[in-house]
XYZ file of C-alpha atoms in Angstrom:
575
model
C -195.798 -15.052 5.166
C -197.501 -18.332 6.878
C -194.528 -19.377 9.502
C -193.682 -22.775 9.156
C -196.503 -25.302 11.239
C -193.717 -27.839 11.976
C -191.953 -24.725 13.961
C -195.277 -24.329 15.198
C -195.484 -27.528 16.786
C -192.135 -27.467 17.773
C -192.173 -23.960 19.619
C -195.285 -25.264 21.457
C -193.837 -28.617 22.617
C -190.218 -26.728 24.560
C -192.218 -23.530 25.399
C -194.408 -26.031 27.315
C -192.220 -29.449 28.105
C -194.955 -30.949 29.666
C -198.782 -32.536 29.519
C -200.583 -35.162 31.245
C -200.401 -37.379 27.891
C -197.885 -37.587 25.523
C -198.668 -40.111 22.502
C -195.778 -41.176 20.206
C -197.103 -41.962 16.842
C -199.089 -39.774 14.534
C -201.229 -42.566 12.690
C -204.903 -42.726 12.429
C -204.761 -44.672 15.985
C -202.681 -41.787 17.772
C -204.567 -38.946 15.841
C -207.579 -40.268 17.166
C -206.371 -40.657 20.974
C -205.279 -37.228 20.697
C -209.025 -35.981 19.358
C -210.425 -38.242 21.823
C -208.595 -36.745 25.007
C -208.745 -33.212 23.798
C -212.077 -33.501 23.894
C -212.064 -34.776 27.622
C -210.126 -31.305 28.278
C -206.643 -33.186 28.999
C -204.005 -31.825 28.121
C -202.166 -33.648 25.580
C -199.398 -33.719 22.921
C -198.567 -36.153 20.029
C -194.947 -36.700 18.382
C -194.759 -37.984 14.742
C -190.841 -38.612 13.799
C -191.757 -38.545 9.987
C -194.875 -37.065 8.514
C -198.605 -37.241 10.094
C -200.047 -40.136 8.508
C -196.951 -41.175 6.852
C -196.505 -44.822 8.326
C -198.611 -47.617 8.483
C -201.697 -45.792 7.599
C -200.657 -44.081 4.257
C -200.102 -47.820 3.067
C -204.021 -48.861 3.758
C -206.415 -50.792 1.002
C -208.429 -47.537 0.867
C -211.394 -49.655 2.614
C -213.564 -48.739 5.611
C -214.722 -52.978 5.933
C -216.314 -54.905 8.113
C -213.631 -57.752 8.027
C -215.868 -60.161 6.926
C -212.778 -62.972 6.434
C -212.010 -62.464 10.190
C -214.713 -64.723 10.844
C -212.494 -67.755 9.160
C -210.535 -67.027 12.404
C -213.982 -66.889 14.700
C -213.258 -63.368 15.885
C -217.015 -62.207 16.293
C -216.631 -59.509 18.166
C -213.705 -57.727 15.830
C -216.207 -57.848 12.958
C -219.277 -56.607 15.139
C -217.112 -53.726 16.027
C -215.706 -53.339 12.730
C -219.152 -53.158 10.998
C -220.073 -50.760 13.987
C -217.839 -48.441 13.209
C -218.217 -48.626 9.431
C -221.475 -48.006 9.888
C -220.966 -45.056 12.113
C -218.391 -43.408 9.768
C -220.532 -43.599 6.756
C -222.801 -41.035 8.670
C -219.510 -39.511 10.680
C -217.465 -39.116 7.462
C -219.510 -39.106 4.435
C -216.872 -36.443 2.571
C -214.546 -39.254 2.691
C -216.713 -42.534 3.750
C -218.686 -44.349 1.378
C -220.840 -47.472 0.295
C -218.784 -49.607 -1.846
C -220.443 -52.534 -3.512
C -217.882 -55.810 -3.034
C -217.982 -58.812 -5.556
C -216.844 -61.897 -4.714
C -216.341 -64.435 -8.000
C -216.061 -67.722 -7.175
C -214.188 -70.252 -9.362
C -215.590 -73.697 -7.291
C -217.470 -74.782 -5.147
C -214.605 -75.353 -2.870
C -212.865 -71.560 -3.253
C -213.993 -68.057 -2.384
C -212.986 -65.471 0.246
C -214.671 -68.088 2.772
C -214.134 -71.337 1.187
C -210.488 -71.610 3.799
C -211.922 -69.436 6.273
C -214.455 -70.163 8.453
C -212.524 -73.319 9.799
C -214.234 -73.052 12.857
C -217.663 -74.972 10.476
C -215.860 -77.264 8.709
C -215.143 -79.763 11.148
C -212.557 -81.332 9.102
C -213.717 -80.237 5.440
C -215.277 -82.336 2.960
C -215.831 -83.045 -0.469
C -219.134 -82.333 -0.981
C -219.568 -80.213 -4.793
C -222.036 -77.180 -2.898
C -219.745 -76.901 0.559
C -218.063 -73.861 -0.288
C -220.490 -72.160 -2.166
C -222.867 -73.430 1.080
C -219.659 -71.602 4.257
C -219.578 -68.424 1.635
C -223.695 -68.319 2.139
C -223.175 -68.964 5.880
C -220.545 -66.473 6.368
C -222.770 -63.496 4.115
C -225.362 -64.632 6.713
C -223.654 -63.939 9.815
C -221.673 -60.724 8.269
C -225.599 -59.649 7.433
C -226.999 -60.450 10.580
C -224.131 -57.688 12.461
C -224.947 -54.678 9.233
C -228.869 -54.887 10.653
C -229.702 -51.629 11.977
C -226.981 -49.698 11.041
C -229.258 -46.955 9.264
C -226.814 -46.067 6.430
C -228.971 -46.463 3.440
C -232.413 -44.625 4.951
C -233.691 -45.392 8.132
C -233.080 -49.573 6.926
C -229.839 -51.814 7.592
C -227.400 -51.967 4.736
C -228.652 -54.305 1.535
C -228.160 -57.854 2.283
C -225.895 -59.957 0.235
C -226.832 -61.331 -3.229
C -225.964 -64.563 -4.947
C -225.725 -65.271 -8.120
C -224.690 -68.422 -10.554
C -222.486 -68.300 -13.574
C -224.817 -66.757 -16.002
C -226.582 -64.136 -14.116
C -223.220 -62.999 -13.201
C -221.473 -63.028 -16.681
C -224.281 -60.346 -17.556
C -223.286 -58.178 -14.537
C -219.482 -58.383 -15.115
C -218.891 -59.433 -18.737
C -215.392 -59.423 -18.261
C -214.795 -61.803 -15.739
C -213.277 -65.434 -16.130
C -216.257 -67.392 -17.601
C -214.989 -70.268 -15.479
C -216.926 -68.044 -12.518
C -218.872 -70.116 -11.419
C -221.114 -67.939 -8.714
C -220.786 -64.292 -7.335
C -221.731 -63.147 -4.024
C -222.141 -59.574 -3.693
C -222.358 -57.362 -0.284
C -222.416 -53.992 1.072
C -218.796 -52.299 2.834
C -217.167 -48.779 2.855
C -214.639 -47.166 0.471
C -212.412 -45.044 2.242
C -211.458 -42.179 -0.663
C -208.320 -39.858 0.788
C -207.637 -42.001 4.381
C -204.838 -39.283 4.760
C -207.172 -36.255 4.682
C -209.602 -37.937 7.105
C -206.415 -38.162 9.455
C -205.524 -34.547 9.156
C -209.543 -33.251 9.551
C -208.946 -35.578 13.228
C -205.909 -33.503 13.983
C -207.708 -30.747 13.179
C -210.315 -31.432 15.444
C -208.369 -32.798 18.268
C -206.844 -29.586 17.687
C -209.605 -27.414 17.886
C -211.454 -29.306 20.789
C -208.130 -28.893 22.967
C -206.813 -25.413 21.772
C -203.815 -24.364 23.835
C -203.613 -27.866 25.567
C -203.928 -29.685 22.480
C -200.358 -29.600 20.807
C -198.914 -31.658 18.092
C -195.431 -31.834 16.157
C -194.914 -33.803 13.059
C -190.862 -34.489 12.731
C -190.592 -35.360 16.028
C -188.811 -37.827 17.049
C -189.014 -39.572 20.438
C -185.152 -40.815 20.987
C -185.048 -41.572 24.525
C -185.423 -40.878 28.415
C -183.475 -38.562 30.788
C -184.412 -38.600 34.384
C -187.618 -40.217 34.171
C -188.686 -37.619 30.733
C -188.906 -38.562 27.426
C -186.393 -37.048 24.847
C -187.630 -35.436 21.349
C -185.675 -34.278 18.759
C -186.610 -32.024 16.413
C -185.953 -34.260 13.260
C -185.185 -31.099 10.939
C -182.512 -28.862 13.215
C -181.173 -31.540 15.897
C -182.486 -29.708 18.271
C -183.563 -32.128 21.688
C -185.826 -31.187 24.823
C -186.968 -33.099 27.782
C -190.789 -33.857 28.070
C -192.731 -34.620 31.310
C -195.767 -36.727 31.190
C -198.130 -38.595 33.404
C -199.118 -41.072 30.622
C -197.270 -42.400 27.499
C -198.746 -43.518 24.937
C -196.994 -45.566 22.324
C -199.263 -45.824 19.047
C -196.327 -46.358 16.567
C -197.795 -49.144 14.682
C -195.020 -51.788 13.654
C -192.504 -49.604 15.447
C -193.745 -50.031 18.367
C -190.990 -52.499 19.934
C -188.304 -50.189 18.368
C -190.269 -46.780 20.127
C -189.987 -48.797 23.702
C -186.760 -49.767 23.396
C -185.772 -46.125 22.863
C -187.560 -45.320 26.199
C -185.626 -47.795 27.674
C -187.841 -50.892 27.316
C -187.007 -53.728 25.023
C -190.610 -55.246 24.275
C -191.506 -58.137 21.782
C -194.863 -57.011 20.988
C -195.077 -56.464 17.469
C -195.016 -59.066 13.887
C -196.123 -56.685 11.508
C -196.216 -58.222 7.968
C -196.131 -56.696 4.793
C -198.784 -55.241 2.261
C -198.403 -53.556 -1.477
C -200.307 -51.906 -3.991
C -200.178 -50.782 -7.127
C -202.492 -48.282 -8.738
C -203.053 -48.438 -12.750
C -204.767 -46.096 -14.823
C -206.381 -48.487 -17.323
C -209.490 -47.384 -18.530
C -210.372 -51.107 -19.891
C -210.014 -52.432 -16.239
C -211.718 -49.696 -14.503
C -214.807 -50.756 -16.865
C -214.444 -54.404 -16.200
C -215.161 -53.717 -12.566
C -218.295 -52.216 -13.384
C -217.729 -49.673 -10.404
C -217.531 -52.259 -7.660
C -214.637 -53.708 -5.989
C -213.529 -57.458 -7.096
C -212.402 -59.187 -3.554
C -211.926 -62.712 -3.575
C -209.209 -65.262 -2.488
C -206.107 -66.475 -4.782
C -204.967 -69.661 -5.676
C -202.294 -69.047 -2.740
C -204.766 -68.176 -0.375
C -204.117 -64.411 0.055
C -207.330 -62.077 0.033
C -207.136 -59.595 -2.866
C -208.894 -57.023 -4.229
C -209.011 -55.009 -7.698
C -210.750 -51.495 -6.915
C -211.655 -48.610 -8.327
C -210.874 -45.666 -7.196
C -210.815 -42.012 -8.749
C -210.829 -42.758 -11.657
C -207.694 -45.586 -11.357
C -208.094 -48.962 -10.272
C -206.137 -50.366 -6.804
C -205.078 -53.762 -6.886
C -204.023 -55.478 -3.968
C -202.670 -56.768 -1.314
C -200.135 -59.118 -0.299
C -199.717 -60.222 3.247
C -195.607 -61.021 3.382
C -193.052 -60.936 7.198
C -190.847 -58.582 7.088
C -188.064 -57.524 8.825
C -188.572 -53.563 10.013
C -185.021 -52.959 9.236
C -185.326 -53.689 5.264
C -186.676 -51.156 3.264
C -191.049 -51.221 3.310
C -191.318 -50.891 -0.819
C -193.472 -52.547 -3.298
C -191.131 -54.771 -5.192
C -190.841 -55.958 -8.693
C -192.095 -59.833 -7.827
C -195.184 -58.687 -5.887
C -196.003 -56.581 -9.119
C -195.888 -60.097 -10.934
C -198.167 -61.534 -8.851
C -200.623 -58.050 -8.585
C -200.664 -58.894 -13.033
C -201.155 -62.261 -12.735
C -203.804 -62.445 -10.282
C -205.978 -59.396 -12.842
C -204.856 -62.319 -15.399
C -207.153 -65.306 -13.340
C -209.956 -62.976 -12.954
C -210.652 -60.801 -15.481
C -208.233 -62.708 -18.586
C -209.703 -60.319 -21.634
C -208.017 -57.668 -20.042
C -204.566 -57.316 -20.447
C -202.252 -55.387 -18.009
C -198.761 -53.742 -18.470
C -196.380 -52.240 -16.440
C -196.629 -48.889 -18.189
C -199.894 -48.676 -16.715
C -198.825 -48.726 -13.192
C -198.819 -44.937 -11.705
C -198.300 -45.512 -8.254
C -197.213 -48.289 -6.153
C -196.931 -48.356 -2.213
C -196.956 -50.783 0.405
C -196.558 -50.857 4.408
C -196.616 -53.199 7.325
C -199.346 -53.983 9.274
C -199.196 -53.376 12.972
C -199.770 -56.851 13.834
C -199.152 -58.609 16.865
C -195.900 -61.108 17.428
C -197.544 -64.482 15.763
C -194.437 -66.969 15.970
C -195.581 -70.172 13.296
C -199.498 -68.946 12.569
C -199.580 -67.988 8.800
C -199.237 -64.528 8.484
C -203.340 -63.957 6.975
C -204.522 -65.802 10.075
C -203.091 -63.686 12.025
C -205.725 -61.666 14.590
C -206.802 -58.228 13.203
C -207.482 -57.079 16.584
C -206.595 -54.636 19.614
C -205.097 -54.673 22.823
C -203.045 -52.385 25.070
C -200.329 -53.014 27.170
C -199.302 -51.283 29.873
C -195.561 -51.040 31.850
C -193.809 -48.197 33.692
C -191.464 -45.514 31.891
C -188.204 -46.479 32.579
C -186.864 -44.269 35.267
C -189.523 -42.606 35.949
C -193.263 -42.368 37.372
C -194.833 -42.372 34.010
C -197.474 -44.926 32.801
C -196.420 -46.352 29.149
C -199.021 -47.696 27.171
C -198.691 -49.245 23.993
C -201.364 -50.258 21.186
C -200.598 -53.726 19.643
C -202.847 -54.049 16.109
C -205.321 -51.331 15.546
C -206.520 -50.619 12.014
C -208.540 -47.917 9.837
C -212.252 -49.191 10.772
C -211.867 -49.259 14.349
C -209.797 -46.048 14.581
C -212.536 -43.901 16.571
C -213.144 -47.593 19.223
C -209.724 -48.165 19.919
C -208.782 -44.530 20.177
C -211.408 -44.759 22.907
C -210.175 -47.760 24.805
C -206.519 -46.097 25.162
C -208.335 -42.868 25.864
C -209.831 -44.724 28.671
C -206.870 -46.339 30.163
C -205.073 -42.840 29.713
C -208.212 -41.056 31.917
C -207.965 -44.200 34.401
C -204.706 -43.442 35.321
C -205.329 -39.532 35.533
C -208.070 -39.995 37.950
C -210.351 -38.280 35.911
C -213.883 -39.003 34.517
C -214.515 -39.094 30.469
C -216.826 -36.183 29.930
C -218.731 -37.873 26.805
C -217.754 -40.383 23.993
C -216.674 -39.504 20.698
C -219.376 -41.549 18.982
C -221.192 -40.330 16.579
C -219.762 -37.239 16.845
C -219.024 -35.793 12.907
C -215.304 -35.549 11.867
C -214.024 -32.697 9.902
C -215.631 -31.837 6.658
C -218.329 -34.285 7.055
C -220.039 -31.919 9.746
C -222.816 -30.853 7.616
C -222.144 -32.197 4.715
C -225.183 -32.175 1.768
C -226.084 -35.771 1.898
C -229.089 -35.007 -0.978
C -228.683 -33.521 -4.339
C -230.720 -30.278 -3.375
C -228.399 -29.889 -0.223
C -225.384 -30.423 -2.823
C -226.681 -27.230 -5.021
C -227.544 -25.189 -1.762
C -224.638 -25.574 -0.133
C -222.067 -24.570 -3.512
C -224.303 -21.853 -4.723
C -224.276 -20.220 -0.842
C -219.924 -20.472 -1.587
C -219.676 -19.569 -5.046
C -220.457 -15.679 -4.660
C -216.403 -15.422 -5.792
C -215.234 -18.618 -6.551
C -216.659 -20.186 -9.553
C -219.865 -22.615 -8.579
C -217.723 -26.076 -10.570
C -214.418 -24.977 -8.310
C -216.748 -25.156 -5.354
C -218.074 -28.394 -6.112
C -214.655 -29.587 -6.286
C -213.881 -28.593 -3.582
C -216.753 -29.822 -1.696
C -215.802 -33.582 -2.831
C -211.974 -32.922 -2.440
C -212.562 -31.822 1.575
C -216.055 -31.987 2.489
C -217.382 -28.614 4.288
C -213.551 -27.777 5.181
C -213.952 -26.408 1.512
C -215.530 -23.327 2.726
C -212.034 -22.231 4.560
C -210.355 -23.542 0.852
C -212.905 -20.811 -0.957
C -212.363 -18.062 1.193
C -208.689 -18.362 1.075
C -208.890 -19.157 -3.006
C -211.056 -15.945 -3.296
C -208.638 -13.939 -0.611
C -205.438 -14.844 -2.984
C -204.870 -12.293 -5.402
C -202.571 -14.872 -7.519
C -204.613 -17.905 -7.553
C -204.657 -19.414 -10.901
C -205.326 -23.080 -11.906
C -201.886 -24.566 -12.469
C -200.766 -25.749 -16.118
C -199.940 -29.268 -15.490
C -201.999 -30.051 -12.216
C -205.549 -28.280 -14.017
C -207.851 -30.057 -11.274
C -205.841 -27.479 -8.403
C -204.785 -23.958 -7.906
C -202.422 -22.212 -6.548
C -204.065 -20.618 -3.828
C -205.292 -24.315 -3.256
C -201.922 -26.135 -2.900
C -200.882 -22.586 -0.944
C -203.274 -22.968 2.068
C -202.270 -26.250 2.281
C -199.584 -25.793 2.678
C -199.888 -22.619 5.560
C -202.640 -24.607 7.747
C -201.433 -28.339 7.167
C -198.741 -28.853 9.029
C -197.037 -29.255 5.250
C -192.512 -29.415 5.970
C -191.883 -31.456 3.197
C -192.902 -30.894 -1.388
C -193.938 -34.335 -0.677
C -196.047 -34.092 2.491
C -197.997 -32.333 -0.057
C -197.968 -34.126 -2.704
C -198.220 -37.590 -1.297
C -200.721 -36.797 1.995
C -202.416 -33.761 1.828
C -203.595 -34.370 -1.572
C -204.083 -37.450 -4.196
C -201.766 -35.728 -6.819
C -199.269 -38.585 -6.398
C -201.677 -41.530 -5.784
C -203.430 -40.817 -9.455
C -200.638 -40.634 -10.666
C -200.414 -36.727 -11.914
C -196.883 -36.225 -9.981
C -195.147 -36.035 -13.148
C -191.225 -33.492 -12.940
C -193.262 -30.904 -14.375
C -195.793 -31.188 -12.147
C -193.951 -31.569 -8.717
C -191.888 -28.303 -9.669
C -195.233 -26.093 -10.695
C -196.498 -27.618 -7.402
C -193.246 -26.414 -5.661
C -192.870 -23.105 -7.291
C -196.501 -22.353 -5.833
C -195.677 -22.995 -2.346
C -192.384 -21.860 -2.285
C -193.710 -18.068 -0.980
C -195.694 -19.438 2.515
C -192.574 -22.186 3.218
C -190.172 -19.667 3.042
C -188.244 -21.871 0.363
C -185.627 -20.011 -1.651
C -183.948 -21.220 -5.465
C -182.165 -23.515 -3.682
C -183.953 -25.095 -1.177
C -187.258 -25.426 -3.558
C -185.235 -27.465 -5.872
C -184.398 -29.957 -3.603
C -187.757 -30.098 -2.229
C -188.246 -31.334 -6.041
C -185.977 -33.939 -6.411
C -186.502 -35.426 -2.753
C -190.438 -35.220 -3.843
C -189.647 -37.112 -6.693
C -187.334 -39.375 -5.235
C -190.096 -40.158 -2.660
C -193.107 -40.742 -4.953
C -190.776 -42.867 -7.072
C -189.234 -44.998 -4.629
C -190.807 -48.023 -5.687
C -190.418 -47.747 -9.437
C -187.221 -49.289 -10.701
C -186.639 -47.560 -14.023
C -186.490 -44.106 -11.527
C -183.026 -42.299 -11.102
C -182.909 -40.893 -8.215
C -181.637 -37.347 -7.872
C -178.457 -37.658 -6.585
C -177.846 -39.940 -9.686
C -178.684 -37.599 -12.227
C-alpha cells in the first residue's frame, strides 16, 4: 500500500530541519517560487497549513486575462505583463490554458467594462452620446496593441477586437437584453482545472529539485524558537524547528497573520472578497454561445457569466472582509449573481436549484485604506524584514494573482538568490509545465498520441484522459492498465477507480475532499452527490490506509466541505 504523501512530506521536512529557502504558503505564487528555485538547484521547502491550492487560489474566476480593466487605473505595465504571460501559458499550458472569446454588451453609450475605467482619458467626463462607446474602442486599442506578437494563434498576434452595434449583435447572441446597444468582443485565456495546473508545478518543482526539493501540505508555520521557524504537523500535533537562510511568506491574504506568528506584526494585506456560483443550466450555457459575457453592473462591479465544462460560472463580487469571518458565498451575493443573469440575458430564467457549486475567496490585495475596493491595484511587490530573532531574511509577496504566477514567482526567486549569493542558472520562461510538455496541439497529433497509449486502456478512456491531465495521462494509463480492479465507478461514470486511486497515492491527497474538491472537478460540476463522495471514498480507502471508521468520516467532512456554502445542507454532526 501507497504510504501516506502528507507523511511523506512530513518525514522529509524533521529528517532534514533545514534548507536555504523555506516558503510558507502553498498557492499558485509559492508553488511557483518553489519550481522556480528548484530549478536554480537551491535547496528549498514549502509549508501549506491546509491543502495545496486550497486558499486564495482555489477561489479564482477560472481566467488566464490580460486585465484589460486595470487600465481604468493606468497600470500599463501590470497588463503588459499580464498579457505576457497569458500569452506564454497558452503555449506553456495548453492541457489546461486556452483561448476564450470575451463579450462585452454594452447597454449605453456611457456604460461598459471601460465606460468608469479609464479615468485617466476622461478629464472630467462628459456627456457626449458616443464617449463611452468611443474609451471602450480606446481601451480594445491599447489592450490590442500589448497581444501583438504573442504567436498564440499561428505564427500571428491574437485576433484583434471586434465591434459590433445592436443588430449585428442580437444575431450573434439572440438571447441577450435587446436594449444592447453594441458588443465588443476580444481575445483572453480560460483557465480549465487552475488546481491541477498548481499540482503539475509542484510536481515539477519537485522533480527539478529531487532530494532538495521538499514540500508538506498540513503544515502549519506557528512560530519562531531561537531564530527557527516552528511547523506543526496539522494532523498529529507534532512540532519541529526549521533553519533557513530565506523566508518566504506567499500566504496570500494571510500574510499579516503568517508574520505575526514569526514574530512580526505587519499591516500589509486588504484582501477583499470574491464568490461564485456554478449552475448547470443548459438554456444559459446556450445563451452564451460558448464565449464568456464580461461586462460592468449597474453598481460598477466587473462580472462575468462563463462557460465552463459543460456549467456556466457566474461571477464575481469584489466585497472587504474581515479574515476572521468565515470566506463563504452567501445567500445575498447569490441574489445579486440572479439578478445580474436577469439584466443581461432576461429570457432566461435562473433558479436556485440550478446552482451546483458555489465558492468564493479573498483576494490577496494590498492594505487600500478609503480607495474602493475594484480600484484597488492588481499588482506585485515584495517586502523584505529580518526573522525575528534570528539571521534569516523574511520576504513577503503583497498581491500576486493567477496570470502572473510564473513573473512574480521569478521576482521573489530573485530576491531569494540575491540574498544567497548565488547566480540564477536560467529563467523559467517558456519552459512547458506539467502535462502540457508535448502536448498534441493538431488533430493528427491528438490521434497519434492516444492510439500510441491505448494498447490496454481503451482509445475514448485515453482521450479523456489526455484532456483531464494533459501528457501526465500517460502515468494515469499505465497505472489504470497496472490495476487489476479498475472499473468505472457507478455514480461518478466519467472516472475509475484506478483513476481516483493514483490520485490519491502520487497527489499528496490527506483529505476525501482534497480529492474531490482539488485534484479533480467532481465537486465543481457539481457530480459530488452522498452517493458519489462515498463510491469515491470506498475506492481510495485501500492506498490511504482508511478503515470503516475513518472512511466514513472522510465522507461526511467531504460533504460538509463541498456544501459549506449551501444553506439547505445539514452538516454531519447534525444528522
Amino acid at each position: 500500500m501507497a504510504a501516506r504523501a502528507a507523511e511523506r512530506g512530513w518525514a522529509a521536512l524533521t529528517e532534514r530541519p533545514y534548507a536555504d529557502v523555506l516558503i510558507i504558503g502553498g498557492g499558485i505564487n509559492g508553488l511557483a517560487t518553489f519550481r522556480d528555485l528548484a530549478m536554480q538547484g537551491v535547496d528549498v521547502a514549502l509549508v501549506e497549513r491546509d491543502d495545496f491550492i486550497s486558499g486564495a487560489s482555489a477561489a479564482s474566476s477560472h481566467m488566464i486575462h490580460g486585465g484589460i480593466r486595470y487600465l481604468e487605473n493606468g497600470e500599463f505595465r501590470l497588463v503588459h505583463e499580464a498579457v505576457t504571460e497569458r500569452n506564454a501559458l497558452l503555449r506553456t499550458a495548453p492541457h489546461y490554458v486556452r483561448p476564450l472569446q470575451t463579450t462585452i454588451p454594452i447597454f449605453s453609450t456611457f456604460s461598459g467594462v471601460l465606460s468608469a475605467p479609464l479615468k485617466f482619458l476622461r478629464h472630467g467626463g462628459g456627456k457626449h452620446r458616443e464617449r463611452g462607446a468611443a474609451l471602450i474602442k480606446i481601451g480594445l486599442v491599447i489592450y490590442d496593441s500589448f497581444s501583438r506578437g504573442g504567436g498564440v494563434f499561428g505564427k500571428g498576434t491574437v485576433p484583434r477586437h471586434t465591434f459590433h452595434g445592436r443588430k449585428r449583435s442580437l444575431a450573434q447572441l439572440p438571447e441577450l437584453n435587446p436594449d444592447v446597444k453594441y458588443t465588443a468582443t476580444y481575445w483572453d485565456a480560460s483557465l480549465h482545472d487552475p488546481e491541477r495546473l498548481a499540482i503539475d508545478v509542484l510536481r515539477d518543482g519537485r522533480a527539478a529539485g529531487g532530494d532538495r526539493a521538499r514540500a508538506a501540505n498540513y503544515t502549519a508555520a506557528v512560530g519562531v524558537d531561537d531564530g527557527r521557524v516552528v511547523l506543526r504537523d496539522a494532523l498529529t500535533g507534532e512540532e519541529t524547528r526549521f533553519s533557513a537562510s530565506v523566508v518566504v511568506n506567499a500566504s496570500g491574504p494571510w500574510t499579516d497573520l503568517t508574520n505575526l506568528a514569526l514574530g512580526d506584526p505587519t499591516r500589509y494585506m486588504g484582501g477583499t472578497k470574491g464568490s461564485h456560483v456554478v449552475l448547470d443550466h443548459p438554456g444559459l450555457l446556450a445563451a452564451t454561445g460558448g464565449r464568456e459575457l464580461f461586462f460592468e453592473n449597474e453598481d460598477g462591479r466587473i462580472v462575468l457569466i462563463y462557460p465552463l465544462k459543460g456549467r456556466v460560472l457566474v461571477g464575481t463580487t469584489d466585497l472587504e472582509h474581515d479574515m476572521a469571518d468565515p470566506i463563504v458565498c452567501t445567500e445575498a451575493e447569490v441574489d445579486y449573481f440572479i439578478e445580474l443573469i436577469g439584466q443581461v440575458l432576461p429570457t432566461i430564467p435562473v433558479e436556485r436549484s440550478q446552482i451546483v457549486y458555489r465558492f468564493a475567496g479573498v483576494r490577496p490585495l494590498p492594505g487600500h485604506d478609503d480607495v474602493s475596493p475594484g480600484f484597488v491595484s492588481r499588482d506585485y511587490r515584495v517586502e523584505s524584514a529580518p526573522l525575528i530573532g534570528g539571521d534569516a531574511t523574511v520576504l513577503s509577496l503583497i498581491g500576486g494573482k493567477w496570470t502572473t504566477f510564473r513573473a512574480s514567482a521569478e521576482h521573489l526567486a530573485d530576491r531569494a538568490l540575491e540574498l544567497l549569493a548565488r547566480p540564477r542558472r536560467g529563467s523559467t520562461r517558456g519552459v512547458p509545465i506539467g502535462g502540457g510538455r508535448g502536448y498534441p496541439m493538431t488533430e493528427r497529433a491528438r490521434r497519434q498520441w492516444i492510439a500510441a497509449h491505448a494498447a490496454d486502456v481503451p482509445a475514448g478512456r485515453v482521450a479523456v484522459l489526455l484532456d483531464r491531465y494533459g501528457t501526465v495521462a500517460e502515468a494515469v494509463v499505465d497505472a489504470i492498465a497496472a490495476d487489476a480492479d479498475d472499473a468505472l465507478l457507478e455514480h461518478l461514470p466519467d472516472y475509475s477507480s484506478g483513476e481516483l486511486r493514483h490520485l490519491a497515492a502520487t497527489e499528496d491527497v490527506t483529505h476525501l475532499d482534497d480529492l474531490l474538491l482539488r485534484r479533480t472537478s467532481i465537486a465543481f460540476i457539481g457530480e459530488a452527490t452522498a452517493e458519489a463522495v462515498a463510491e469515491a471514498a470506498d475506492a481510495v480507502a485501500p492506498v490511504l490506509d482508511w478503515d470503516t471508521a475513518r472512511t466514513a468520516l472522510e465522507v461526511g467532512r467531504a460533504l460538509d466541505r463541498i456544501h459549506a456554502a449551501d444553506p439547505s445542507w445539514i452538516p454531519a454532526g447534525a444528522r
